[in-house]
């Protein structure tokens, strides 16, 4: 046998791409069945129907704010104005103290939300991280208040504010709404999932409950804080009944309550009313847009999946 024949060896069989570890198989995907195709089609049909029900009223509201009264009643089913006009937005600034109403809404929403975050998180910390007799009973009582509508306690709270002399004041508008059972529940569920070893390590360093709450637990609860802030802020910004009951002058009304002044007994300027609704929607929409990442994380990590 020649030297060339002895040195030549048979080629090794190269493993297929599917047998190599970490490689993706080049096999053709299994074709979907008719049931899977119909399910996918139905999913997009349901999604399209939902989008129509959600977006059409919103588009009509925005387009109606640029329409005249004659156009609005002449073509009520039209989604777009035949002739755009800024009459509605001009009327909002001319017929109402709009800046004062906007300031009242911002003050009411921001201050009340900040107090709610503080009080609800403190109460939730006590229910989740501190051991005391009756803790579970207290938590059950807090959850039970979720089943009581706010309208049930409206008259007793109004009478109490009357005796305190807080009607038509900022403290009367803010303090009764400065806590919520839902926020306590949400914070408590989040705090329970935080490892207790962090508290023990902080106690070894000499930290008390207040320092553990403020420097250990609260910085880890950003998703829960954002969730409570968004939900509570949206509810306060859109609140109509409470400002109408507590305030007695137009200068103390919030923006949603002030928009009711456009609705008269015989004549209502719908274009101005729709323009005010669009303007009042913008701040809360922007706030939700920037906080949606934390909002989704908070809902996913607090037992609300």
XYZ file of C-alpha atoms in Angstrom:
305
model
C 0.000 0.000 0.000
C 1.384 3.362 -0.960
C 2.209 6.069 1.540
C -0.576 8.259 0.138
C -3.131 5.496 0.650
C -1.992 4.878 4.239
C -2.200 8.545 5.211
C -5.576 9.073 3.622
C -8.347 8.445 6.084
C -12.043 8.168 5.454
C -13.866 11.493 6.007
C -15.793 11.834 9.200
C -19.525 12.081 8.799
C -20.512 15.656 9.610
C -23.364 15.761 12.097
C -26.546 17.209 10.836
C -27.567 20.713 11.919
C -30.409 19.307 13.978
C -28.026 17.002 15.968
C -25.601 19.764 16.921
C -26.251 21.188 20.362
C -27.420 24.772 20.372
C -28.331 24.729 16.686
C -31.791 25.378 15.330
C -33.284 22.610 13.284
C -33.934 23.365 9.627
C -36.987 21.193 9.553
C -40.059 22.697 8.019
C -42.645 23.983 10.463
C -45.679 21.854 10.975
C -48.576 23.391 9.058
C -51.347 24.750 11.220
C -54.657 23.006 11.304
C -57.936 24.588 10.325
C -58.935 25.017 13.970
C -55.745 26.975 14.706
C -56.259 29.192 11.666
C -59.857 29.932 12.607
C -58.768 30.705 16.185
C -56.191 33.179 14.933
C -58.745 34.848 12.656
C -61.288 35.091 15.490
C -58.643 36.638 17.733
C -58.056 39.462 15.278
C -61.804 39.865 14.720
C -62.419 40.243 18.452
C -59.513 42.666 18.716
C -60.859 44.743 15.831
C -64.341 44.881 17.351
C -62.882 45.980 20.681
C -60.815 48.698 19.027
C -63.873 50.004 17.192
C -65.884 50.282 20.419
C -62.981 52.002 22.190
C -61.680 54.329 19.484
C -64.858 55.483 17.730
C -66.259 57.443 20.728
C -62.821 58.940 21.358
C -62.412 59.985 17.700
C -65.928 61.431 17.668
C -65.171 63.441 20.821
C -61.962 64.890 19.374
C -63.535 65.678 16.008
C -66.635 67.144 17.678
C -64.445 69.640 19.531
C -63.466 71.092 16.119
C -67.021 71.286 14.787
C -69.596 74.010 14.933
C -72.973 73.490 16.575
C -74.735 73.414 13.197
C -72.311 70.836 11.820
C -72.591 68.735 14.971
C -76.375 68.522 14.741
C -76.456 68.444 10.944
C -74.180 65.411 10.668
C -74.200 63.752 14.095
C -73.004 60.377 12.806
C -70.004 61.822 10.959
C -66.614 61.129 12.550
C -64.936 64.108 10.911
C -66.043 67.746 10.660
C -67.133 69.134 7.328
C -65.494 72.414 8.299
C -63.018 72.588 11.172
C -63.282 75.443 13.639
C -61.644 76.401 16.945
C -64.873 77.737 18.418
C -64.924 75.066 21.118
C -61.396 75.698 22.384
C -61.834 79.477 22.298
C -65.080 79.137 24.217
C -63.421 77.084 26.961
C -60.987 79.904 27.730
C -63.585 82.685 27.413
C -66.570 81.227 29.263
C -64.779 79.710 32.275
C -61.824 80.569 34.555
C -60.058 77.689 32.883
C -56.604 78.222 34.395
C -58.102 78.315 37.902
C -60.030 75.099 37.271
C -56.922 73.459 35.864
C -54.890 74.559 38.894
C -57.549 73.210 41.250
C -57.538 69.849 39.448
C -53.740 69.625 39.536
C -53.596 70.562 43.209
C -56.384 68.173 44.161
C -54.927 65.269 42.171
C -51.225 65.700 42.981
C -51.527 66.470 46.702
C -54.183 63.820 47.346
C -52.232 61.189 45.407
C -49.039 62.011 47.325
C -50.847 61.707 50.663
C -52.477 58.477 49.515
C -49.110 56.963 48.597
C -47.691 57.920 52.000
C -50.593 56.804 54.200
C -51.450 53.651 52.227
C -47.839 52.455 52.106
C -47.373 53.101 55.843
C -50.524 51.171 56.689
C -49.554 48.373 54.307
C -46.076 48.153 55.871
C -47.629 47.668 59.306
C -49.946 44.956 57.971
C -47.216 43.150 56.016
C -43.977 43.529 58.036
C -44.974 44.083 61.667
C -46.287 41.469 64.095
C -49.128 42.533 66.386
C -52.369 41.141 67.759
C -55.321 41.597 65.415
C -53.259 42.223 62.296
C -55.281 39.836 60.142
C -58.556 41.210 61.500
C -57.470 44.740 60.633
C -56.570 43.665 57.097
C -59.955 41.963 56.657
C -61.725 45.138 57.819
C -59.729 47.194 55.305
C -60.672 44.797 52.502
C -64.322 44.872 53.623
C -64.447 48.633 53.037
C -63.806 47.974 49.332
C -67.388 46.685 49.125
C -68.824 49.927 50.533
C -69.483 52.530 47.781
C -68.150 55.994 48.397
C -71.633 57.436 47.923
C -72.794 55.650 51.078
C -70.450 57.703 53.266
C -70.901 60.925 51.314
C -73.544 62.496 53.583
C -71.778 61.696 56.913
C -68.499 63.084 55.568
C -70.282 66.202 54.294
C -71.865 66.813 57.716
C -68.493 66.387 59.405
C -66.844 68.850 57.025
C -69.685 71.298 57.663
C -69.062 71.247 61.416
C -65.318 71.632 60.872
C -65.875 74.602 58.580
C -63.992 72.901 55.745
C -66.604 73.219 53.012
C -65.358 75.045 49.916
C -61.742 74.720 51.074
C -58.741 72.786 49.789
C -58.367 70.794 53.004
C -61.996 69.725 52.802
C -61.469 68.708 49.188
C -58.236 66.776 49.795
C -58.108 65.220 53.277
C -61.212 62.956 53.088
C -59.778 61.394 49.919
C -56.217 61.035 51.228
C -56.354 57.258 51.680
C -57.900 54.268 49.924
C -58.461 50.656 50.847
C -57.414 49.496 47.394
C -54.034 51.219 47.735
C -53.471 49.581 51.130
C -54.310 46.198 49.651
C -52.023 46.676 46.658
C -49.071 47.851 48.760
C -49.575 45.080 51.295
C -49.542 42.391 48.605
C -46.315 43.818 47.200
C -44.604 44.182 50.588
C -45.363 40.565 51.487
C -43.264 39.368 48.518
C -40.182 41.361 49.597
C -37.741 38.999 51.397
C -37.820 39.340 55.181
C -34.037 38.865 55.271
C -33.652 42.481 54.173
C -35.427 43.614 57.337
C -33.223 41.402 59.494
C -30.060 42.735 57.858
C -31.248 46.304 58.430
C -32.004 45.575 62.114
C -28.485 44.239 62.577
C -27.235 47.634 61.384
C -29.442 49.309 63.989
C -32.355 50.378 61.775
C -35.845 50.723 63.199
C -39.192 50.239 61.499
C -39.298 53.748 60.063
C -35.842 53.454 58.494
C -36.598 49.977 57.137
C -39.827 51.274 55.627
C -38.291 54.421 54.125
C -34.864 53.178 52.992
C -35.331 49.441 52.374
C -38.917 48.520 51.537
C -40.192 51.655 49.812
C -37.348 51.922 47.225
C -38.116 48.337 46.159
C -41.825 49.129 45.708
C -41.569 51.425 42.679
C -43.946 49.286 40.548
C -46.567 49.335 43.309
C -46.087 53.077 43.823
C -46.568 53.740 40.115
C -49.648 51.501 39.982
C -51.368 53.195 42.923
C -50.353 56.635 41.640
C -51.793 56.002 38.158
C -55.048 54.405 39.323
C -55.660 56.875 42.131
C -54.591 59.859 40.017
C -56.964 58.899 37.202
C -59.853 58.458 39.635
C -59.193 61.816 41.325
C -58.682 63.744 38.098
C -61.943 62.434 36.658
C -63.886 62.757 39.923
C -67.103 64.719 39.418
C -69.366 64.039 42.397
C -67.022 64.878 45.291
C -65.950 68.366 44.066
C -69.557 69.251 43.258
C -70.664 68.320 46.781
C -67.806 69.907 48.756
C -67.346 73.143 46.793
C -69.893 75.945 46.612
C -68.156 78.488 44.352
C -66.915 78.265 40.777
C -63.377 79.240 41.824
C -63.023 76.035 43.866
C -64.349 73.634 41.229
C -62.080 71.138 39.528
C -61.970 70.832 35.741
C -64.476 67.941 35.337
C -66.894 69.656 37.723
C -66.425 72.990 35.958
C -67.382 71.463 32.618
C -70.881 70.875 33.976
C -71.417 74.648 33.813
C -71.601 74.373 30.019
C -74.735 72.261 30.273
C -77.697 74.603 30.609
C -81.348 73.844 31.162
C -82.287 74.862 27.603
C -79.054 75.433 25.647
C -75.785 73.462 25.768
C -72.723 74.384 23.748
C -71.600 70.877 22.869
C -68.483 71.958 20.966
C -67.172 73.826 24.006
C -68.068 70.898 26.258
C -66.223 68.432 24.009
C -63.202 70.733 23.760
C -63.005 70.933 27.554
C -63.258 67.144 27.773
C -60.361 66.748 25.316
C -58.186 69.198 27.264
C -58.978 67.498 30.574
C -58.044 64.138 29.054
C -54.539 65.133 27.945
C -52.732 65.318 31.350
C -53.992 61.968 32.590
C -53.250 60.318 29.221
C -49.670 61.617 29.282
C -49.233 60.481 32.876
C -50.406 56.970 32.052
C -48.204 56.861 28.945
C -45.018 57.603 30.898
C -45.899 55.322 33.846
C -47.319 52.359 31.936
C -44.133 50.277 32.290
C -44.235 50.491 36.074
C -48.015 50.105 36.048
C -47.859 46.774 34.203
C -45.028 45.557 36.458
C -46.999 46.504 39.572
C -50.134 44.668 38.447
C -48.083 41.585 37.503
C -46.308 41.376 40.870
C -49.105 42.077 43.357
C -51.414 39.135 42.848
C -53.625 40.851 40.240
C -52.588 38.844 37.167
